[in-house]
Amino acid sequence: MNILNRVDKDCCGCAACMNSCPVSCITMKPDSEGFLYPSVDETACINCKKCEKVCPVLKGRQVDNKPKAYLVRHRSKGMRASSTSGGFFVAAAEYVIKQGGCVFGVGFDENFCVRHSFIENTGDIRRFNRSKYVQSEVGLSYRKVKEFLDNGRMVLFSGTPCQVEGLLNYLGRDYDRLLTMDIICKGVPSPKFWRKYLNWHKKRSGKDIKEVRFREKTYGYGSTTMRVIYSDGSEYDEPYDVDPMLQFYSKEMISRPSCHNCKVKGKHRRSSFTAGDYWYVSGAAPEMDDGIGVSQVLVNDEKAAAAFEEIRKRLDVAELDFDNDSAINGGMMVSSAVASPRRDEMFADLDKMSVHGLQKKYFPSTFKLKNRIKRQIRPIMYKTGILKIYKRRMRKKQSEGR
Ligand SMILES: Cc1cc2nc3c(=O)[nH]c(=O)nc-3n(C[C@H](O)[C@H](O)[C@H](O)COP(=O)(O)OP(=O)(O)OC[C@H]3O[C@@H](n4cnc5c(N)ncnc54)[C@H](O)[C@@H]3O)c2cc1C
């Protein structure tokens, strides 16, 4: 029985097994939904079981820590505008690189595949900036992290909770010079759906894609907008309830199966930092609510706390009460999102239907006149300042209604 038989659909695709295999007999291969799973070359396998020992799903975890919770925002408005939340990642990456370290994170490759890689210059931080709502391919990054650490370099590794667990299991011991940042994670969407979505863009526009921003903030932090910039500089801008990638993701139709039964989430984590969004800023720290975004950060251990003392020099910071679940916006921190009952049906349709066809079948209201008008007036509301006032009121209401 190999590792895949043991974990089956609980496999989170973190690739710790592939990284740990001493004879490199494990590769990660896509299934029919486009998610990567380990494939074992049984003829080369020496049955050492290292892959099982590092697997976050099989290993489980026990964490006994006393995290501190903060609301933070990067002091540079520009950095914050180009970050998903409040720009904590940028501040942490700047700090580590200034110490001579390197930073592992998730960016696009030249074909817009979502992958882990590393950077060593502050000028490259923008490559990892912004959430990419697609499961990233870790490749052999954990081996590279170990190589840097063994050579005495400082490393910041950022990723989903399962990827950070995978790395820590792979390393097998603590390193003074390692910091990790996991995200509060709703789930990771299918790379196959993503590829289909990119092709849809190319076909409908007749242009190549230059840039993708999943959470463009032009209309404010709370107005999740997909922006695709084409090769000629023209732009596609659609809100989360119209853009197909964000629509299928938000309605839980395209996340990895294991995300609906996540084994590594929790309030207590082995990462140094946990970062996520924070929607109740107008209640918790109204002075930090300028509509450009804030991050909620858990500082999970003493090593992280020491680093945070330096990182916070780049941040505005307010304390949150870790023991109060609603104060720390704990929903996706601990619970798995429930899969749509139509998820399997959608994946069965994926190879047969166009993106437009899928949208017409699963979200017909997208094309209703009422919704089309709403989309037309949004830029006008934005330009006249009405959208800003409306969003601020909504955020205030959200804070009060908790
Ligand atoms: C798939 C996904 C789901 C998320 N779900 C939630 C949620 O439900 N609730 C919530 O509060 N926050 C969620 N987040 C986290 C949130 O979107 C921000 O990433 C986080 O708040 C950090 O923002 P920032 O402003 O500090 O930095 P940014 O610069 O925006 O963050 C970028 C960081 O995210 C990492 N990253 C980007 N894409 C990926 C990816 N595909 N896989 C792994 N790491 C990635 C980068 O390496 C970098 O460290 C999610 C993020 C992702 C990628």
CSV table of C-alpha atoms and ligand atoms in Angstrom, one decimal:
chain,number,residue,atom,x,y,z
A,1,MET,CA,0.0,0.0,0.0
A,2,ASN,CA,1.6,3.3,-1.1
A,3,ILE,CA,1.1,6.8,0.4
A,4,LEU,CA,-1.7,7.7,-2.0
A,5,ASN,CA,-3.7,4.6,-1.1
A,6,ARG,CA,-3.4,5.7,2.5
A,7,VAL,CA,-4.4,9.3,2.2
A,8,ASP,CA,-6.6,9.1,-0.8
A,9,LYS,CA,-8.8,12.3,-1.3
A,10,ASP,CA,-7.5,13.6,2.1
A,11,CYS,CA,-4.2,14.3,0.3
A,12,CYS,CA,-3.6,18.1,0.4
A,13,GLY,CA,-1.0,18.0,-2.4
A,14,CYS,CA,1.7,19.7,-0.2
A,15,ALA,CA,4.4,17.5,-1.9
A,16,ALA,CA,6.2,16.8,1.4
A,17,CYS,CA,6.3,13.1,0.3
A,18,MET,CA,8.0,13.9,-3.0
A,19,ASN,CA,10.5,16.2,-1.3
A,20,SER,CA,11.4,13.6,1.3
A,21,CYS,CA,11.8,10.6,-0.9
A,22,PRO,CA,15.5,9.5,-0.8
A,23,VAL,CA,15.3,7.7,-4.1
A,24,SER,CA,13.1,10.3,-5.8
A,25,CYS,CA,10.5,7.7,-6.8
A,26,ILE,CA,7.5,10.1,-6.1
A,27,THR,CA,6.3,12.6,-8.6
A,28,MET,CA,3.2,14.8,-8.4
A,29,LYS,CA,0.6,14.1,-11.1
A,30,PRO,CA,-2.7,15.8,-11.9
A,31,ASP,CA,-6.0,14.0,-11.4
A,32,SER,CA,-9.1,14.6,-13.6
A,33,GLU,CA,-9.9,17.8,-11.7
A,34,GLY,CA,-6.3,19.1,-12.2
A,35,PHE,CA,-5.1,18.7,-8.6
A,36,LEU,CA,-1.7,17.1,-8.0
A,37,TYR,CA,-1.4,13.8,-6.1
A,38,PRO,CA,1.7,11.7,-5.5
A,39,SER,CA,2.4,9.0,-8.0
A,40,VAL,CA,4.9,6.3,-6.7
A,41,ASP,CA,7.2,4.3,-9.0
A,42,GLU,CA,6.8,1.0,-7.1
A,43,THR,CA,9.8,-0.5,-8.9
A,44,ALA,CA,12.1,2.1,-7.4
A,45,CYS,CA,10.5,2.5,-4.0
A,46,ILE,CA,12.6,1.1,-1.1
A,47,ASN,CA,9.7,1.1,1.3
A,48,CYS,CA,11.5,3.4,3.8
A,49,LYS,CA,8.1,5.1,4.7
A,50,LYS,CA,9.7,8.6,4.9
A,51,CYS,CA,6.9,9.9,2.8
A,52,GLU,CA,4.3,8.8,5.3
A,53,LYS,CA,6.3,10.2,8.2
A,54,VAL,CA,6.2,13.7,6.7
A,55,CYS,CA,2.7,13.7,5.4
A,56,PRO,CA,0.6,16.3,7.3
A,57,VAL,CA,-2.5,14.2,6.9
A,58,LEU,CA,-1.1,11.0,8.3
A,59,LYS,CA,1.2,12.6,10.9
A,60,GLY,CA,-1.3,14.8,12.6
A,61,ARG,CA,0.0,17.5,14.9
A,62,GLN,CA,-0.1,18.8,18.5
A,63,VAL,CA,0.5,22.4,19.1
A,64,ASP,CA,0.7,24.0,22.5
A,65,ASN,CA,1.3,27.7,22.1
A,66,LYS,CA,0.0,31.0,23.2
A,67,PRO,CA,-0.4,33.2,20.1
A,68,LYS,CA,-0.8,36.9,20.2
A,69,ALA,CA,-3.2,38.5,17.8
A,70,TYR,CA,-2.8,41.8,16.0
A,71,LEU,CA,-4.4,44.0,13.4
A,72,VAL,CA,-1.7,45.5,11.2
A,73,ARG,CA,-1.3,47.6,8.1
A,74,HIS,CA,1.8,48.4,6.1
A,75,ARG,CA,2.7,52.1,6.5
A,76,SER,CA,3.2,52.4,2.7
A,77,LYS,CA,-0.2,52.9,1.2
A,78,GLY,CA,1.2,51.8,-2.2
A,79,MET,CA,2.4,48.5,-0.8
A,80,ARG,CA,-1.0,48.0,0.9
A,81,ALA,CA,-2.9,48.8,-2.3
A,82,SER,CA,-1.0,46.1,-4.1
A,83,SER,CA,-1.4,43.6,-1.2
A,84,THR,CA,-4.5,41.5,-0.7
A,85,SER,CA,-5.1,42.5,2.9
A,86,GLY,CA,-2.9,44.9,4.9
A,87,GLY,CA,0.5,44.1,3.5
A,88,PHE,CA,1.9,42.1,6.4
A,89,PHE,CA,3.6,39.7,4.0
A,90,VAL,CA,5.5,42.6,2.3
A,91,ALA,CA,6.7,43.9,5.7
A,92,ALA,CA,7.9,40.4,6.8
A,93,ALA,CA,9.6,39.8,3.4
A,94,GLU,CA,11.4,43.2,3.5
A,95,TYR,CA,12.7,42.4,7.0
A,96,VAL,CA,14.0,39.0,6.1
A,97,ILE,CA,15.7,40.1,2.9
A,98,LYS,CA,17.3,43.1,4.7
A,99,GLN,CA,18.8,40.5,7.1
A,100,GLY,CA,20.4,38.8,4.0
A,101,GLY,CA,17.7,36.1,3.9
A,102,CYS,CA,15.6,34.7,1.1
A,103,VAL,CA,11.8,34.5,0.8
A,104,PHE,CA,9.8,31.6,-0.6
A,105,GLY,CA,6.3,32.5,-1.8
A,106,VAL,CA,3.8,32.0,-4.6
A,107,GLY,CA,3.9,33.8,-8.0
A,108,PHE,CA,3.0,33.3,-11.6
A,109,ASP,CA,5.4,31.7,-14.1
A,110,GLU,CA,5.6,33.0,-17.7
A,111,ASN,CA,2.5,30.9,-18.5
A,112,PHE,CA,0.5,32.1,-15.4
A,113,CYS,CA,0.9,28.7,-13.7
A,114,VAL,CA,0.9,29.3,-10.0
A,115,ARG,CA,4.1,28.1,-8.4
A,116,HIS,CA,6.3,28.4,-5.3
A,117,SER,CA,9.8,29.9,-5.9
A,118,PHE,CA,12.1,32.1,-4.0
A,119,ILE,CA,13.5,35.7,-4.1
A,120,GLU,CA,16.5,37.4,-2.6
A,121,ASN,CA,15.9,41.1,-3.5
A,122,THR,CA,13.3,43.5,-2.1
A,123,GLY,CA,12.6,44.6,-5.7
A,124,ASP,CA,11.2,41.1,-6.4
A,125,ILE,CA,8.7,41.0,-3.5
A,126,ARG,CA,5.9,42.1,-5.9
A,127,ARG,CA,6.2,38.7,-7.6
A,128,PHE,CA,4.7,37.1,-4.5
A,129,ASN,CA,2.5,40.0,-3.5
A,130,ARG,CA,-1.3,39.4,-3.9
A,131,SER,CA,-3.2,36.1,-3.3
A,132,LYS,CA,-3.5,33.8,-6.2
A,133,TYR,CA,-6.7,31.8,-5.7
A,134,VAL,CA,-5.3,28.6,-7.3
A,135,GLN,CA,-3.4,25.8,-5.7
A,136,SER,CA,0.3,26.4,-6.1
A,137,GLU,CA,2.8,23.9,-7.2
A,138,VAL,CA,5.4,23.5,-4.5
A,139,GLY,CA,7.8,21.4,-6.6
A,140,LEU,CA,11.1,20.7,-4.7
A,141,SER,CA,11.0,24.0,-2.7
A,142,TYR,CA,11.3,22.3,0.7
A,143,ARG,CA,14.7,20.8,-0.4
A,144,LYS,CA,15.8,24.3,-1.4
A,145,VAL,CA,14.7,25.8,1.9
A,146,LYS,CA,16.8,23.2,3.8
A,147,GLU,CA,19.8,23.9,1.6
A,148,PHE,CA,19.6,27.6,2.4
A,149,LEU,CA,19.1,26.9,6.1
A,150,ASP,CA,22.0,24.5,6.2
A,151,ASN,CA,24.1,27.2,4.6
A,152,GLY,CA,23.2,29.6,7.4
A,153,ARG,CA,20.8,31.7,5.4
A,154,MET,CA,17.7,33.2,7.0
A,155,VAL,CA,14.5,32.0,5.3
A,156,LEU,CA,10.9,33.1,5.2
A,157,PHE,CA,8.5,30.5,3.7
A,158,SER,CA,4.9,31.5,3.0
A,159,GLY,CA,2.1,29.3,1.9
A,160,THR,CA,-1.1,27.6,2.8
A,161,PRO,CA,-1.3,25.9,6.3
A,162,CYS,CA,-0.8,22.4,4.7
A,163,GLN,CA,2.3,23.6,2.8
A,164,VAL,CA,3.8,25.1,5.9
A,165,GLU,CA,3.1,21.8,7.8
A,166,GLY,CA,4.6,19.9,4.9
A,167,LEU,CA,7.7,21.9,5.1
A,168,LEU,CA,8.1,21.7,8.9
A,169,ASN,CA,7.5,17.9,8.8
A,170,TYR,CA,10.1,17.6,6.0
A,171,LEU,CA,12.7,19.6,7.9
A,172,GLY,CA,12.0,17.5,11.0
A,173,ARG,CA,13.6,20.0,13.4
A,174,ASP,CA,13.4,23.7,14.2
A,175,TYR,CA,15.9,26.1,12.7
A,176,ASP,CA,16.7,29.4,14.4
A,177,ARG,CA,16.8,31.2,11.1
A,178,LEU,CA,13.5,29.9,9.7
A,179,LEU,CA,10.3,32.0,9.8
A,180,THR,CA,7.1,30.7,8.2
A,181,MET,CA,3.9,32.4,7.4
A,182,ASP,CA,0.7,30.5,6.7
A,183,ILE,CA,-2.5,32.1,5.5
A,184,ILE,CA,-6.0,31.8,6.8
A,185,CYS,CA,-7.2,29.6,4.0
A,186,LYS,CA,-10.7,28.9,2.6
A,187,GLY,CA,-9.4,26.4,0.1
A,188,VAL,CA,-7.3,26.2,-3.0
A,189,PRO,CA,-9.0,26.1,-6.5
A,190,SER,CA,-8.3,23.8,-9.3
A,191,PRO,CA,-5.3,24.6,-11.6
A,192,LYS,CA,-7.3,22.9,-14.4
A,193,PHE,CA,-10.2,25.3,-14.0
A,194,TRP,CA,-7.7,28.2,-13.8
A,195,ARG,CA,-6.1,27.1,-17.1
A,196,LYS,CA,-9.6,26.9,-18.7
A,197,TYR,CA,-10.4,30.4,-17.4
A,198,LEU,CA,-7.1,31.9,-18.8
A,199,ASN,CA,-7.9,30.4,-22.2
A,200,TRP,CA,-11.4,31.8,-22.0
A,201,HIS,CA,-9.8,35.3,-21.5
A,202,LYS,CA,-7.5,34.8,-24.5
A,203,LYS,CA,-10.4,33.7,-26.7
A,204,ARG,CA,-12.9,36.4,-25.8
A,205,SER,CA,-10.3,39.2,-26.0
A,206,GLY,CA,-8.1,37.9,-28.8
A,207,LYS,CA,-5.2,39.2,-26.7
A,208,ASP,CA,-2.5,37.8,-24.5
A,209,ILE,CA,-2.6,38.3,-20.7
A,210,LYS,CA,0.0,40.6,-19.1
A,211,GLU,CA,-1.2,40.6,-15.5
A,212,VAL,CA,-3.8,39.1,-13.2
A,213,ARG,CA,-5.0,40.6,-9.9
A,214,PHE,CA,-7.5,38.5,-8.1
A,215,ARG,CA,-8.4,41.1,-5.5
A,216,GLU,CA,-7.9,44.5,-7.2
A,217,LYS,CA,-8.7,47.3,-4.7
A,218,THR,CA,-9.8,50.1,-7.1
A,219,TYR,CA,-13.3,49.9,-5.7
A,220,GLY,CA,-12.0,49.4,-2.1
A,221,TYR,CA,-10.8,46.6,0.1
A,222,GLY,CA,-14.2,45.1,0.6
A,223,SER,CA,-15.1,45.1,-3.2
A,224,THR,CA,-13.3,42.0,-4.4
A,225,THR,CA,-12.7,42.6,-8.1
A,226,MET,CA,-10.9,40.4,-10.6
A,227,ARG,CA,-8.7,42.5,-12.9
A,228,VAL,CA,-7.0,41.0,-16.0
A,229,ILE,CA,-4.6,43.3,-17.9
A,230,TYR,CA,-4.1,42.4,-21.5
A,231,SER,CA,-1.0,42.7,-23.6
A,232,ASP,CA,-2.3,46.0,-25.2
A,233,GLY,CA,-2.9,47.6,-21.8
A,234,SER,CA,-6.7,47.2,-21.9
A,235,GLU,CA,-8.4,45.9,-18.8
A,236,TYR,CA,-11.1,43.4,-17.7
A,237,ASP,CA,-12.7,44.3,-14.4
A,238,GLU,CA,-15.5,42.2,-12.9
A,239,PRO,CA,-16.7,41.7,-9.3
A,240,TYR,CA,-16.6,38.4,-7.5
A,241,ASP,CA,-20.3,37.6,-8.3
A,242,VAL,CA,-19.7,38.0,-12.0
A,243,ASP,CA,-16.2,36.9,-12.8
A,244,PRO,CA,-16.3,33.1,-13.3
A,245,MET,CA,-13.1,32.2,-11.5
A,246,LEU,CA,-14.2,34.1,-8.3
A,247,GLN,CA,-17.8,33.0,-8.7
A,248,PHE,CA,-17.1,29.3,-8.8
A,249,TYR,CA,-14.5,29.6,-6.0
A,250,SER,CA,-16.7,31.6,-3.7
A,251,LYS,CA,-19.6,29.2,-4.2
A,252,GLU,CA,-17.3,26.2,-3.3
A,253,MET,CA,-17.3,24.4,-6.6
A,254,ILE,CA,-13.6,24.3,-7.5
A,255,SER,CA,-11.6,23.8,-4.3
A,256,ARG,CA,-9.5,20.8,-3.7
A,257,PRO,CA,-11.5,17.9,-2.0
A,258,SER,CA,-9.2,17.9,1.0
A,259,CYS,CA,-10.0,21.6,1.7
A,260,HIS,CA,-13.5,20.6,2.6
A,261,ASN,CA,-12.1,18.4,5.4
A,262,CYS,CA,-8.9,20.3,6.2
A,263,LYS,CA,-6.7,18.4,8.7
A,264,VAL,CA,-4.3,21.3,9.5
A,265,LYS,CA,-6.4,24.3,10.2
A,266,GLY,CA,-6.8,25.5,13.8
A,267,LYS,CA,-6.3,28.5,16.1
A,268,HIS,CA,-3.0,27.0,17.3
A,269,ARG,CA,-0.5,26.5,14.5
A,270,ARG,CA,3.2,25.5,14.1
A,271,SER,CA,3.9,28.4,11.7
A,272,SER,CA,5.6,31.6,13.0
A,273,PHE,CA,2.8,33.8,11.7
A,274,THR,CA,-0.7,33.3,10.4
A,275,ALA,CA,-2.1,36.1,8.2
A,276,GLY,CA,-5.5,36.8,6.8
A,277,ASP,CA,-8.2,39.4,6.1
A,278,TYR,CA,-10.0,41.4,8.7
A,279,TRP,CA,-13.4,42.7,8.0
A,280,TYR,CA,-14.3,44.3,11.3
A,281,VAL,CA,-11.7,47.0,11.4
A,282,SER,CA,-14.1,49.9,11.8
A,283,GLY,CA,-15.2,48.4,15.1
A,284,ALA,CA,-11.8,47.1,16.4
A,285,ALA,CA,-9.6,50.0,15.3
A,286,PRO,CA,-11.5,52.7,13.4
A,287,GLU,CA,-8.3,54.8,13.0
A,288,MET,CA,-6.9,52.1,10.7
A,289,ASP,CA,-10.0,51.9,8.5
A,290,ASP,CA,-9.1,53.8,5.3
A,291,GLY,CA,-10.6,51.3,2.9
A,292,ILE,CA,-7.2,50.1,1.6
A,293,GLY,CA,-7.0,47.0,3.7
A,294,VAL,CA,-5.7,45.5,6.9
A,295,SER,CA,-4.2,42.2,7.9
A,296,GLN,CA,-5.0,40.1,10.9
A,297,VAL,CA,-1.8,38.4,12.1
A,298,LEU,CA,-1.2,35.8,14.7
A,299,VAL,CA,2.3,35.7,16.2
A,300,ASN,CA,2.5,32.1,17.1
A,301,ASP,CA,5.7,31.6,19.2
A,302,GLU,CA,8.6,33.4,20.8
A,303,LYS,CA,10.9,33.3,17.8
A,304,ALA,CA,8.1,34.9,15.8
A,305,ALA,CA,7.5,37.5,18.5
A,306,ALA,CA,11.2,38.6,18.4
A,307,ALA,CA,11.0,39.0,14.6
A,308,PHE,CA,7.7,40.8,14.9
A,309,GLU,CA,9.3,43.5,17.1
A,310,GLU,CA,11.4,44.3,14.0
A,311,ILE,CA,8.8,43.8,11.4
A,312,ARG,CA,6.3,46.0,13.2
A,313,LYS,CA,8.5,49.0,12.6
A,314,ARG,CA,7.1,49.0,9.0
A,315,LEU,CA,3.5,48.6,10.3
A,316,ASP,CA,0.6,50.4,12.1
A,317,VAL,CA,-0.4,47.9,14.8
A,318,ALA,CA,-3.4,47.4,17.1
A,319,GLU,CA,-3.8,44.4,19.5
A,320,LEU,CA,-6.7,42.0,19.2
A,321,ASP,CA,-8.0,39.5,21.8
A,322,PHE,CA,-6.8,36.0,20.7
A,323,ASP,CA,-9.2,34.3,23.1
A,324,ASN,CA,-12.2,36.0,21.7
A,325,ASP,CA,-13.1,34.1,18.5
A,326,SER,CA,-15.1,36.8,17.0
A,327,ALA,CA,-12.4,39.4,17.7
A,328,ILE,CA,-9.9,37.4,15.6
A,329,ASN,CA,-12.4,36.7,12.8
A,330,GLY,CA,-11.8,33.0,13.4
A,331,GLY,CA,-14.3,31.3,10.9
A,332,MET,CA,-11.9,30.1,8.2
A,333,MET,CA,-9.1,29.8,10.7
A,334,VAL,CA,-10.7,26.7,12.2
A,335,SER,CA,-13.5,25.5,10.0
A,336,SER,CA,-13.5,24.0,6.5
A,337,ALA,CA,-15.7,25.5,3.9
A,338,VAL,CA,-18.6,23.2,2.9
A,339,ALA,CA,-18.5,22.0,-0.7
A,340,SER,CA,-21.3,22.9,-3.0
A,341,PRO,CA,-23.7,20.0,-3.6
A,342,ARG,CA,-23.1,20.6,-7.3
A,343,ARG,CA,-19.3,20.4,-7.1
A,344,ASP,CA,-19.0,16.9,-8.7
A,345,GLU,CA,-21.5,17.8,-11.4
A,346,MET,CA,-19.5,20.9,-12.3
A,347,PHE,CA,-16.3,18.9,-12.6
A,348,ALA,CA,-18.1,16.4,-14.8
A,349,ASP,CA,-19.1,19.3,-17.0
A,350,LEU,CA,-15.7,20.9,-17.1
A,351,ASP,CA,-14.2,19.1,-20.1
A,352,LYS,CA,-17.5,19.2,-22.0
A,353,MET,CA,-18.6,22.9,-21.6
A,354,SER,CA,-17.2,26.3,-22.2
A,355,VAL,CA,-16.7,28.7,-19.3
A,356,HIS,CA,-19.6,30.7,-20.7
A,357,GLY,CA,-21.7,27.6,-20.8
A,358,LEU,CA,-20.8,26.6,-17.2
A,359,GLN,CA,-21.7,30.1,-16.0
A,360,LYS,CA,-25.0,30.0,-17.8
A,361,LYS,CA,-25.8,26.6,-16.3
A,362,TYR,CA,-24.6,27.2,-12.7
A,363,PHE,CA,-25.0,31.0,-12.3
A,364,PRO,CA,-27.7,32.1,-14.8
A,365,SER,CA,-28.5,35.2,-12.7
A,366,THR,CA,-25.1,36.7,-13.8
A,367,PHE,CA,-26.7,37.6,-17.1
A,368,LYS,CA,-29.9,39.2,-15.8
A,369,LEU,CA,-30.5,42.8,-16.8
A,370,LYS,CA,-30.6,43.9,-13.1
A,371,ASN,CA,-27.1,42.6,-12.5
A,372,ARG,CA,-25.8,44.0,-15.7
A,373,ILE,CA,-27.0,47.5,-14.7
A,374,LYS,CA,-25.4,47.1,-11.3
A,375,ARG,CA,-22.1,46.5,-13.0
A,376,GLN,CA,-22.5,49.5,-15.2
A,377,ILE,CA,-23.2,51.9,-12.4
A,378,ARG,CA,-20.4,50.7,-10.1
A,379,PRO,CA,-17.7,52.8,-11.8
A,380,ILE,CA,-20.0,55.9,-11.6
A,381,MET,CA,-20.6,55.2,-7.9
A,382,TYR,CA,-16.9,54.9,-7.5
A,383,LYS,CA,-16.1,58.1,-9.4
A,384,THR,CA,-18.7,60.2,-7.4
A,385,GLY,CA,-17.5,58.9,-4.0
A,386,ILE,CA,-20.9,57.2,-3.3
A,387,LEU,CA,-19.3,53.7,-3.4
A,388,LYS,CA,-16.8,54.7,-0.7
A,389,ILE,CA,-19.5,56.0,1.7
A,390,TYR,CA,-21.6,52.9,1.0
A,391,LYS,CA,-18.7,50.5,1.7
A,392,ARG,CA,-17.7,52.4,4.9
A,393,ARG,CA,-21.3,52.1,6.2
A,394,MET,CA,-21.4,48.4,5.3
A,395,ARG,CA,-18.1,47.7,7.2
A,396,LYS,CA,-19.5,49.6,10.2
A,397,LYS,CA,-22.7,47.6,10.1
A,398,GLN,CA,-20.7,44.4,9.9
A,399,SER,CA,-18.7,45.3,13.0
A,400,GLU,CA,-21.8,46.2,14.9
A,401,GLY,CA,-23.7,43.1,13.9
A,402,ARG,CA,-21.1,40.6,15.1
B,1,LIG,C1,-6.0,30.3,-1.7
B,1,LIG,C2,-6.2,31.4,-0.6
B,1,LIG,C3,-7.3,31.4,0.2
B,1,LIG,C4,-7.4,32.3,1.2
B,1,LIG,N1,-8.5,32.3,2.0
B,1,LIG,C5,-8.7,33.2,3.0
B,1,LIG,C6,-9.8,33.2,3.9
B,1,LIG,O1,-10.7,32.5,3.7
B,1,LIG,N2,-9.9,34.2,4.9
B,1,LIG,C7,-8.9,35.1,5.1
B,1,LIG,O2,-8.9,35.8,6.1
B,1,LIG,N3,-7.7,35.1,4.3
B,1,LIG,C8,-7.6,34.2,3.3
B,1,LIG,N4,-6.5,34.2,2.5
B,1,LIG,C9,-5.4,35.1,2.9
B,1,LIG,C10,-5.4,36.5,2.3
B,1,LIG,O3,-6.0,36.4,1.0
B,1,LIG,C11,-4.0,37.1,2.2
B,1,LIG,O4,-3.2,36.2,1.5
B,1,LIG,C12,-3.4,37.3,3.5
B,1,LIG,O5,-4.2,38.1,4.3
B,1,LIG,C13,-2.0,38.0,3.3
B,1,LIG,O6,-2.2,39.2,2.8
B,1,LIG,P1,-1.1,40.3,2.8
B,1,LIG,O7,-1.8,41.6,2.5
B,1,LIG,O8,-0.3,40.2,4.0
B,1,LIG,O9,-0.1,39.9,1.6
B,1,LIG,P2,-0.2,39.6,0.1
B,1,LIG,O10,1.0,40.2,-0.5
B,1,LIG,O11,-1.4,39.9,-0.6
B,1,LIG,O12,-0.1,38.0,0.2
B,1,LIG,C14,0.6,37.3,-0.6
B,1,LIG,C15,1.1,36.1,0.2
B,1,LIG,O13,0.2,35.0,0.0
B,1,LIG,C16,1.0,33.9,-0.6
B,1,LIG,N5,0.2,33.3,-1.6
B,1,LIG,C17,-0.3,33.9,-2.7
B,1,LIG,N6,-1.0,33.0,-3.4
B,1,LIG,C18,-0.9,31.8,-2.8
B,1,LIG,C19,-1.4,30.5,-3.0
B,1,LIG,N7,-2.1,30.2,-4.1
B,1,LIG,N8,-1.0,29.5,-2.1
B,1,LIG,C20,-0.3,29.8,-1.0
B,1,LIG,N9,0.2,31.0,-0.7
B,1,LIG,C21,-0.1,32.0,-1.6
B,1,LIG,C22,2.3,34.6,-1.1
B,1,LIG,O14,3.3,33.7,-1.2
B,1,LIG,C23,2.5,35.7,-0.1
B,1,LIG,O15,3.1,35.2,1.0
B,1,LIG,C24,-6.4,33.3,1.4
B,1,LIG,C25,-5.3,33.3,0.6
B,1,LIG,C26,-5.2,32.4,-0.4
B,1,LIG,C27,-3.9,32.4,-1.3
